[in-house]
Coordinates of C-alpha atoms in Angstrom, one line a residue:
X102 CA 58.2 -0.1 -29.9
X103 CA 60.1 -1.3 -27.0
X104 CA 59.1 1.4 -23.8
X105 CA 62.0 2.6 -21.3
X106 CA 61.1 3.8 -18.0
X107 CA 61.8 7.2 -17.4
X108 CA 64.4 8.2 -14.6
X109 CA 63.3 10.2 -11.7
X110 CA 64.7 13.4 -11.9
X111 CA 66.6 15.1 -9.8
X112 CA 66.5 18.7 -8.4
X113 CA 68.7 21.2 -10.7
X114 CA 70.2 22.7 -7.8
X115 CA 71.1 20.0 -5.6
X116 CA 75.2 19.8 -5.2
X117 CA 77.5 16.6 -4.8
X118 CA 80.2 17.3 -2.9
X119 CA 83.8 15.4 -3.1
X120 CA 83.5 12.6 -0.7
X121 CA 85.1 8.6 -0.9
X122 CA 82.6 6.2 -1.5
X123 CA 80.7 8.4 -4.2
X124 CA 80.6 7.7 -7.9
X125 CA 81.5 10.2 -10.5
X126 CA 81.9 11.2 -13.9
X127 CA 83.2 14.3 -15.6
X128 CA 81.3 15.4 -18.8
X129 CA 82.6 18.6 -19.8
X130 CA 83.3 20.9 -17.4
X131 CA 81.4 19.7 -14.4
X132 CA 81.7 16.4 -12.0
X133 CA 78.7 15.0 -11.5
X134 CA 77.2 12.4 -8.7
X135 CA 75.8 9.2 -10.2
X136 CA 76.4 7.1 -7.1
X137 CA 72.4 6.9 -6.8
X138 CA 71.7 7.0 -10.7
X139 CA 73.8 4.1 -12.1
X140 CA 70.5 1.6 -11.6
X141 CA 68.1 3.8 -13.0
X142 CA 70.2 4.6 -15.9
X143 CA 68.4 3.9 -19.0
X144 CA 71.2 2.7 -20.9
X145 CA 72.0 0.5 -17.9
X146 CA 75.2 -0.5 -16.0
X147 CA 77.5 0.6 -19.4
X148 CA 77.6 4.5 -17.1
X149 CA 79.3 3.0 -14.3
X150 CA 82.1 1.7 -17.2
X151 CA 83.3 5.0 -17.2
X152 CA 83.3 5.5 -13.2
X153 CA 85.7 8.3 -11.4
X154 CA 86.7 9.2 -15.5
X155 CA 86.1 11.8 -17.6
X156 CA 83.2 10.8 -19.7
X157 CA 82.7 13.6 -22.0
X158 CA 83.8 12.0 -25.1
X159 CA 81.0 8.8 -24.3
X160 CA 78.0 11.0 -23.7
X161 CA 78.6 12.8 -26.2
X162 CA 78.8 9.6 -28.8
X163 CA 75.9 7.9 -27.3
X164 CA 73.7 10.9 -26.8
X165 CA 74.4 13.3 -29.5
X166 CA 70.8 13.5 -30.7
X167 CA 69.4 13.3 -27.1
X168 CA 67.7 16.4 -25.8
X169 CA 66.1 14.1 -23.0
X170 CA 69.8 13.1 -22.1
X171 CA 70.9 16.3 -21.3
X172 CA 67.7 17.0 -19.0
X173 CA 68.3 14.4 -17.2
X174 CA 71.9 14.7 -17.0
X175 CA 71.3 18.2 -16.0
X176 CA 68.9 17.1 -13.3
X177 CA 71.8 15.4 -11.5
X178 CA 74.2 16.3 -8.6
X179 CA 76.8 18.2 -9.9
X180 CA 79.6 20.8 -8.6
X181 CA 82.0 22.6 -11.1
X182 CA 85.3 20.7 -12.0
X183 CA 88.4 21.7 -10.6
X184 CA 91.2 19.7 -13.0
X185 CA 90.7 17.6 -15.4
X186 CA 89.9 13.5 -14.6
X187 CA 92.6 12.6 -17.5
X188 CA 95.8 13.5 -15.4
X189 CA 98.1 12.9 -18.7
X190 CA 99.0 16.2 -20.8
X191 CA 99.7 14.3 -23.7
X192 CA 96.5 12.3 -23.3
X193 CA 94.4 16.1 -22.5
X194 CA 95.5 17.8 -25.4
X195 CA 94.6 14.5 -27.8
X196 CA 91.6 14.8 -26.4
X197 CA 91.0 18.3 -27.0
X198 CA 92.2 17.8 -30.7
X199 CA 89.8 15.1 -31.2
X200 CA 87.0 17.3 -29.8
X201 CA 87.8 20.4 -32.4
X202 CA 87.8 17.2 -35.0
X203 CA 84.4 16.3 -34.0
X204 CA 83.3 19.6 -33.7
X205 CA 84.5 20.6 -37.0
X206 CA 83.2 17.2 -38.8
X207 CA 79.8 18.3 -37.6
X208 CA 79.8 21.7 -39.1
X209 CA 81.1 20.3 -42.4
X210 CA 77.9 18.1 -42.4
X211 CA 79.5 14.4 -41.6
X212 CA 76.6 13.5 -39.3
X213 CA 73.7 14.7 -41.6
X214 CA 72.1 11.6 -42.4
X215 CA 70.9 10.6 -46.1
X216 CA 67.6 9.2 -46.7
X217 CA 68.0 7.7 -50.2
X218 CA 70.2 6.4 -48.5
X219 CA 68.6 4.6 -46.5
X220 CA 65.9 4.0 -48.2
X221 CA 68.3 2.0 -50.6
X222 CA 68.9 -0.1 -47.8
X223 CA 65.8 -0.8 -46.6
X224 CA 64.5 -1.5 -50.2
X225 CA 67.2 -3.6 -51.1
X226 CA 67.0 -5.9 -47.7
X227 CA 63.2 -6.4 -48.4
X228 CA 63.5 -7.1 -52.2
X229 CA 66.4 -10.0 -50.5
X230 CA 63.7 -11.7 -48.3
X231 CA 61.1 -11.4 -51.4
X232 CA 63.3 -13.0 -53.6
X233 CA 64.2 -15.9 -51.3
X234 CA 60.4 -16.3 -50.4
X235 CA 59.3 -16.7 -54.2
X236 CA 62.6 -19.4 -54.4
X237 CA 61.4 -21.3 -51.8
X238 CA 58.1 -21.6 -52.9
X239 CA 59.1 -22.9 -56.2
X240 CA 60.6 -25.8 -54.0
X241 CA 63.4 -27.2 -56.4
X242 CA 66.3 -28.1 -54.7
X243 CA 68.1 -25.5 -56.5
X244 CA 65.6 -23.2 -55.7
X245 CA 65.7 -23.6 -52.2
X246 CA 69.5 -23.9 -51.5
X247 CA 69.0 -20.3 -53.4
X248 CA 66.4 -18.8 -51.2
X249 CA 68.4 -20.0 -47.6
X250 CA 71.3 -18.4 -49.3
X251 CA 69.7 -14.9 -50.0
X252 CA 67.2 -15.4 -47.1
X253 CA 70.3 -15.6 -44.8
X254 CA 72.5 -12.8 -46.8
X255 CA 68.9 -10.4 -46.0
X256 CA 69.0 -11.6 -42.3
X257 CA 72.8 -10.6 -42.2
X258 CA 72.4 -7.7 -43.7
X259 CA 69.4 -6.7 -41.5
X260 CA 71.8 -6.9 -38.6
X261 CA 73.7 -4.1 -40.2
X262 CA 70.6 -1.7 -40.6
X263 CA 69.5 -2.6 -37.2
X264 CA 72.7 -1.8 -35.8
X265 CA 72.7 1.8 -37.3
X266 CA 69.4 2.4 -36.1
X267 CA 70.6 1.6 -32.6
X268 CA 73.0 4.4 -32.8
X269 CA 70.4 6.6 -34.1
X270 CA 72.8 6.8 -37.3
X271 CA 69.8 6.1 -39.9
X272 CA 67.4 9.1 -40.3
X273 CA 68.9 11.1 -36.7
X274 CA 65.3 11.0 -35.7
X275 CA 65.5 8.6 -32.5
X276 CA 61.9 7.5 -32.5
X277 CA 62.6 6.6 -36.7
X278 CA 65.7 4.8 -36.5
X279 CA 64.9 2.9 -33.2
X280 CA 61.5 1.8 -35.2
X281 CA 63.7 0.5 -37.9
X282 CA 66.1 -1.1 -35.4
X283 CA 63.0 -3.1 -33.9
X284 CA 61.5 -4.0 -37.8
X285 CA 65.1 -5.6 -38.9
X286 CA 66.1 -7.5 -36.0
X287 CA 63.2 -8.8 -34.9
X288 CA 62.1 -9.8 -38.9
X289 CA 65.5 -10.5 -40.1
X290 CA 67.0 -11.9 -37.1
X291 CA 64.6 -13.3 -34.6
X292 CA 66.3 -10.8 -31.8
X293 CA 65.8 -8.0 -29.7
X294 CA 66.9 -4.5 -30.2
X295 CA 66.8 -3.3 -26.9
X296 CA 68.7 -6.1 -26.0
X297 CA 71.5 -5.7 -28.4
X298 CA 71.6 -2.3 -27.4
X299 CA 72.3 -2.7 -24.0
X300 CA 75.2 -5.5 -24.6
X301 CA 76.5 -3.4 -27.7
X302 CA 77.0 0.0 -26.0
X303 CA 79.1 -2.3 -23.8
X304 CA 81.2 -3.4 -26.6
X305 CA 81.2 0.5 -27.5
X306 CA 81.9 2.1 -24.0
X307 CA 85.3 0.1 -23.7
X308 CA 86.4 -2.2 -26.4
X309 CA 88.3 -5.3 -26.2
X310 CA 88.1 -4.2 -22.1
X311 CA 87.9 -7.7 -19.9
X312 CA 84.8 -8.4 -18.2
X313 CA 83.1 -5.2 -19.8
X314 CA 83.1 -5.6 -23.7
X315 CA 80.6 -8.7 -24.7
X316 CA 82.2 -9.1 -27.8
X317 CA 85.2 -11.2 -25.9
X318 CA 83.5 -11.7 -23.2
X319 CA 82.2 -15.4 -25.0
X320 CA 83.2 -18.1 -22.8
X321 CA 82.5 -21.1 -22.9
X322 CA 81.2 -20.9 -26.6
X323 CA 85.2 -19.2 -27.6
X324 CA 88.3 -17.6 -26.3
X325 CA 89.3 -14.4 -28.3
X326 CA 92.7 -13.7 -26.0
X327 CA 94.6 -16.4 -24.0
X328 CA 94.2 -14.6 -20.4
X329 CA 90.3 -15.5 -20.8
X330 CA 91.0 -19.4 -19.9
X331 CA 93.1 -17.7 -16.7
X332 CA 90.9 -15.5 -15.4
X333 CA 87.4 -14.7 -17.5
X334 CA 84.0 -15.3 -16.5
X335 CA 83.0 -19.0 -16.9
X336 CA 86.2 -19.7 -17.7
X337 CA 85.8 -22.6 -14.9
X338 CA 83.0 -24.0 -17.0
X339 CA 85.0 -23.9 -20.2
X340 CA 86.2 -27.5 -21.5
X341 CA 89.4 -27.4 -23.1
X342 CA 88.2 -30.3 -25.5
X343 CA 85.9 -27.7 -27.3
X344 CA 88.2 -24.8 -27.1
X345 CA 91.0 -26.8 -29.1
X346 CA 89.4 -26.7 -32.3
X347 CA 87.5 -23.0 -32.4
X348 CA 89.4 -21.9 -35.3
X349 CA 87.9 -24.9 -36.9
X350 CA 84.1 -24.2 -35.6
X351 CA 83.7 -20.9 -34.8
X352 CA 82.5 -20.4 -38.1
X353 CA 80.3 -23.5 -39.2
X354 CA 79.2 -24.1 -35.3
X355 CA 80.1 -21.7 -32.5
X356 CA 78.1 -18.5 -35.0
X357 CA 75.7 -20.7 -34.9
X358 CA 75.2 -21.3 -31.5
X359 CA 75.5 -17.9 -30.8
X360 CA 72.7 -17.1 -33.0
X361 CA 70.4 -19.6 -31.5
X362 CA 71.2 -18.9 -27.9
X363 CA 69.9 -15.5 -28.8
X364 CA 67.0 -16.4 -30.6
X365 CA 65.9 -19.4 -28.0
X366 CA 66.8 -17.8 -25.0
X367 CA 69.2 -15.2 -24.2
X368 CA 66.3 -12.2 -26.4
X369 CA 62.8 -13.7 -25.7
X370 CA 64.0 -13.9 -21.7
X371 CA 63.2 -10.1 -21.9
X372 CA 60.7 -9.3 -24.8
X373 CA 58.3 -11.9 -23.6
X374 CA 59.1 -12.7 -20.2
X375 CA 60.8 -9.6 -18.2
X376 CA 58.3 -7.0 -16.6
X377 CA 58.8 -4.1 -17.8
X378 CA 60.7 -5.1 -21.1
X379 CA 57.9 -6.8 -22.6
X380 CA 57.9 -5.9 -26.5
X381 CA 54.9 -6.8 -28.3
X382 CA 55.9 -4.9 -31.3
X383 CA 59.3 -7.6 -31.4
X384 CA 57.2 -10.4 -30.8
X385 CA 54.6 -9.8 -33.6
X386 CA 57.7 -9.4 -35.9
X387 CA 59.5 -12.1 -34.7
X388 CA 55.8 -14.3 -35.0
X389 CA 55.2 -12.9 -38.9
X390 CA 59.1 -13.9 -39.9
X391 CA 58.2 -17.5 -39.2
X392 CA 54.7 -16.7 -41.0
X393 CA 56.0 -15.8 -43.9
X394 CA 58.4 -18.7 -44.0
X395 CA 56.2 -21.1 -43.5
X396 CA 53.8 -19.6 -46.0
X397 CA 56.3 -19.7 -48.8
X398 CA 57.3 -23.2 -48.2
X399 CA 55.7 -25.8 -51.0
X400 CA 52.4 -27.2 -49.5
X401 CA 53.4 -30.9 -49.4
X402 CA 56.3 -30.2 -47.3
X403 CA 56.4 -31.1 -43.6
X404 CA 56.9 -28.7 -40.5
X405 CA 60.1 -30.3 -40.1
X406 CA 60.9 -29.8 -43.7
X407 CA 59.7 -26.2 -43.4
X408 CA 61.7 -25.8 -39.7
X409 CA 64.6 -26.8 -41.5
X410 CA 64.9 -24.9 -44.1
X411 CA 64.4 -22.1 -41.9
X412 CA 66.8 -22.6 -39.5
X413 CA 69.3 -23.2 -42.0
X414 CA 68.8 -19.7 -43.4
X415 CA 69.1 -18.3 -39.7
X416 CA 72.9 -20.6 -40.1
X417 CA 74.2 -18.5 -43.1
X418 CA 72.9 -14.8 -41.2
X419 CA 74.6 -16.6 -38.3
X420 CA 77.9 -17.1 -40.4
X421 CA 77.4 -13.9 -42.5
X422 CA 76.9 -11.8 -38.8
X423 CA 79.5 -13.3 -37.3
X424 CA 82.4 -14.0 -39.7
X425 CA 82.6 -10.2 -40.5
X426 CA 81.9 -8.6 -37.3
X427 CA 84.6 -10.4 -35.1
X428 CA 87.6 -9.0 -38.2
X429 CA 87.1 -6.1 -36.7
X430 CA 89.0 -6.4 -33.2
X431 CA 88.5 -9.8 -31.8
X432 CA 92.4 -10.3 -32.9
X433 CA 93.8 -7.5 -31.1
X434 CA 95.1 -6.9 -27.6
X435 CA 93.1 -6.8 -24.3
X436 CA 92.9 -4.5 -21.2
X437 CA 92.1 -6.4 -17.8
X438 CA 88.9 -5.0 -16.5
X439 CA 91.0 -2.4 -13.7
X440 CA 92.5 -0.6 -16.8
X441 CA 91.2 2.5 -17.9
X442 CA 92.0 3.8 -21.4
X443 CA 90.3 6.8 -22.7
X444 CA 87.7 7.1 -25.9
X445 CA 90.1 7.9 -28.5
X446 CA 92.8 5.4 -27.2
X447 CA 89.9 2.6 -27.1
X448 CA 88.9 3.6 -30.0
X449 CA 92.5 3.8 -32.2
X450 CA 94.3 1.1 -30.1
X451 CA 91.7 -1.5 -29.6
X452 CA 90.3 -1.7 -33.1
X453 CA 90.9 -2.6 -36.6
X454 CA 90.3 -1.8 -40.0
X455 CA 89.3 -3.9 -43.1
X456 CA 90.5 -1.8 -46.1
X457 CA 87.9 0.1 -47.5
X458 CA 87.2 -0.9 -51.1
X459 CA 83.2 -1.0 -52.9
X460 CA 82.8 -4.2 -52.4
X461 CA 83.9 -4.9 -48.6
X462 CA 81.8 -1.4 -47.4
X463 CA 78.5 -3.8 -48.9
X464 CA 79.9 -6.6 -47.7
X465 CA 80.9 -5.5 -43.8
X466 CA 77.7 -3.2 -43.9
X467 CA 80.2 -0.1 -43.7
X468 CA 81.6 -1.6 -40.3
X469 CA 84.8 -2.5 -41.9
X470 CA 85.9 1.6 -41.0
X471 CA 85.7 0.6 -37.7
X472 CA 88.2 2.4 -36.2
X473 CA 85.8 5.6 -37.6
X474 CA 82.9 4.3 -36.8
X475 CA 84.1 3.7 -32.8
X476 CA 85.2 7.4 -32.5
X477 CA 82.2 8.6 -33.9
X478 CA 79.4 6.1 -33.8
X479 CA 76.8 8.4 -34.8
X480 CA 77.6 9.3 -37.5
X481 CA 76.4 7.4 -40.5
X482 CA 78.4 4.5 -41.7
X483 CA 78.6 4.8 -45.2
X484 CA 80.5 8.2 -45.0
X485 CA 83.4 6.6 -42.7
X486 CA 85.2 5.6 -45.9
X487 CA 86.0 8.6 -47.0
X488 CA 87.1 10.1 -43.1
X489 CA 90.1 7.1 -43.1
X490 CA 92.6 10.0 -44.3
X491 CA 92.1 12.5 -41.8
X492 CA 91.9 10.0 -38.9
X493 CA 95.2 8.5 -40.3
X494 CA 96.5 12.1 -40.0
X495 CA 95.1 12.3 -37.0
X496 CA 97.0 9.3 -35.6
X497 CA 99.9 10.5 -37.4
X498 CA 100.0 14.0 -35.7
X499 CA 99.8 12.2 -32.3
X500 CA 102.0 8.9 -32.6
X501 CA 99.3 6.8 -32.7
X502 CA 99.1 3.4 -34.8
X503 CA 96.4 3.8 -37.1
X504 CA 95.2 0.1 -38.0
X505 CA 94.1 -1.2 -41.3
X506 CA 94.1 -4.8 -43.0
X507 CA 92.8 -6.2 -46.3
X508 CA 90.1 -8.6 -45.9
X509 CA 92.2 -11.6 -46.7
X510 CA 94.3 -10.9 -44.3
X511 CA 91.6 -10.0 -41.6
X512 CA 90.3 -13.4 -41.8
X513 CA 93.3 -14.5 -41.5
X514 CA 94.4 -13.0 -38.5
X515 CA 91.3 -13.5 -36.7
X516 CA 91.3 -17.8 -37.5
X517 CA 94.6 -17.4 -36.5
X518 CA 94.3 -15.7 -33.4
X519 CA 91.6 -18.4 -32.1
X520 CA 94.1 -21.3 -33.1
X521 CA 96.9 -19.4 -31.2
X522 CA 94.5 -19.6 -27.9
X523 CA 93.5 -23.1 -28.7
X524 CA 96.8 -23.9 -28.9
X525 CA 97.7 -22.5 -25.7
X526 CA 95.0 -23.9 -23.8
X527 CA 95.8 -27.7 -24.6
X528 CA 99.4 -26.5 -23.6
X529 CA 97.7 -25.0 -20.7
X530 CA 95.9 -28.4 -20.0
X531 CA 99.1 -30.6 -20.2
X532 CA 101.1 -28.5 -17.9
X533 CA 98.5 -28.9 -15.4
X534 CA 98.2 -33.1 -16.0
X535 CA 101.9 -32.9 -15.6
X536 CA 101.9 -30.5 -12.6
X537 CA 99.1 -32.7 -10.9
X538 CA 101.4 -36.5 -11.7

């Protein structure tokens, strides 16, 4: 599996005083100096997100399961802390309700994983890519056109496995689920997991942020939210030509792209190339997916036949992935990237349901609760159904907006939220011919 290098750490006793130019975070009821520890952070930069805040909430979703974690967080400067980092009472005592939530949702047994569970998944996923093997070997066209289909569905659905074994949601064994994290997306998706873990606890730290969550953070491939063409990163790079039609090809095309960006470049970068991220484990997955492709593939066929075929089954995972994940909160309002909002706020505010119903929790891979599964992303996905009525209470008892679509609508809300920027950035476009004449 991929290997992190462990943090030097630091003395128990050693203090950090208050002083400017020094980085800090509050975790429960001590401050502590990270000014020296952001870059050796093994979760990388996503600490610093949370910079001069209270953090508690965070660390406490990303490292539930992590005795290491508290060692090393242990390990660092500290001092005791003398008022709370969220000034707002309102905001303080949310907090502190959410906290008894969590608390209490762990003692009721919300976080205890299920391995039939997951071993249903894992069968099921693996029966999908046998299935679509054996079709494609039979080499009809109907045949084939079946076994990209499934083959595609299995890649999809590989991301959602991987994805839970990233946040150690799977077995609650780290060392398990991040085996099955590396199996799934480097078999079913021709990806990294370390990588996605390092741009998705992004996405988790402060979602729908500017400049901070990846998820909208796409430019020049798409524009989620208007201010992107104004101020985002490459937005200088970004032709208005191609943005005017992403509701049209962000499905059929701009998925796509996504996916192979990933797969060509963006992934192998850093489990071939980078020194000290080298995976070998990811590689010889990644080398027997295209093995057993090519392997099922009728004899007579050429590579390009057999590349082909392939590639289009990496298109529908590409569709599947991407169609499903961005209903979630791609349509909602931003923060600019010097707002801070707290966990639960990020979490209720800047994401959306897709009504829970049998079908749609297979479909989504559970991450239609995704308001649930932000607040507590450790805990396994498939119970976050049946929490929606006491977070709707929850946002009830303290005048938040608790939101929820049906799938339809989701779709439609998302295609129409890209058409709405497309619009605006051909109106964008004019006024600037216009201003320029």
């Amino acid at each position: 599996m991929c290997k992190q290098a462990s943090p030097r750490l630091l003395p128990a006793s050693r203090k950090a005083p208050p002083a400017s130019g020094r980085v800090e975070i509050q975790v429960r009821d001590r401050i502590y100096d990270i000014t020296d520890f952001v870059k050796r952070h093994p979760g990388g930069s996503v600490i610093a997100y949370y910079a001069n805040q209270d953090a508690t909430d965070a660390y406490v979703a990303f490292h539930q399961r992590s005795p290491r974690a508290d060692k090393i967080l242990k390990s660092l400067p500290s001092r005791p802390a003398d008022k709370p980092m969220e000034k707002s009472e309102r905001a303080q005592q949310m907090l502190a309700d959410y906290r008894k939530l969590r608390s209490d949702l762990v003692a009721e047994g919300w976080f205890k994983p299920d391995l039939a569970h997951v071993a249903f998944r894992i069968v099921e996923i693996i029966s999908m890519f046998v299935v679509s093997f054996v079709l494609l070997k039979a080499g009809t066209w109907w045949s084939v056109l079946l076994s990209m289909f499934i083959g595609g569905l299995a890649g999809g659905r590989s991301g959602w496995i991987q994805h839970e074994g990233g946040h150690h949601s799977l077995t609650g064994i780290i060392p398990v689920d991040k085996a099955i994290q590396t199996i799934f997306i480097s078999f079913g998706l021709i990806t990294y997991g370390w990588k996605w873990n390092h741009m998705h606890n992004k996405h988790h730290a402060t979602p729908q942020k500017e400049d901070h969550d990846l998820d909208v953070d796409t430019l020049p491939f798409v524009a989620f939210y208007k201010d992107a063409l104004e101020r985002g990163r490459r937005a200088a790079m970004t032709p208005t030509w191609w943005i005017r039609y992403q509701h049209l090809t962000f499905l059929p095309l701009t998925s796509v792209l996504n996916v192979f960006f990933w797969h060509f470049y963006l992934h192998p970068k850093e489990y071939i190339l980078r020194k000290g991220r080298r995976d070998p484990v990811t590689l010889l997955f990644v080398i027997l997916r295209y093995v057993a492709h090519f392997y099922s593939c009728p004899s007579d066929w050429s590579i390009l036949m057999c590349l082909s075929t392939f590639y289009m089954t990496m298109f529908v995972s590409g569709v599947y992935l991407f169609g499903n994940f961005s209903l979630n909160h791609t349509h909602l309002p931003t923060t600019r990237a010097d707002e801070h909002k707290n966990w639960v706020e990020y979490g209720i505010d800047y994401t959306i349901n897709v009504d829970p119903n049998p079908f749609v929790n297979w479909w989504m891979g559970y991450l239609n609760c995704q308001v649930e599964h932000h607040l507590f992303p450790s805990m396994p996905q498939y119970r976050q159904p049946q929490l929606v009525p006491r977070i709707r209470q929850f946002c009830e008892d303290h005048g938040l907006t608790y939101q929820s679509l049906d799938y339809i609508t989701a779709v439609k809300a998302t295609l129409g939220n890209l058409k709405n920027v497309a619009e605006y950035a051909v109106e964008r476009e004019m006024d600037g011919s216009k201003k320029a004449k």
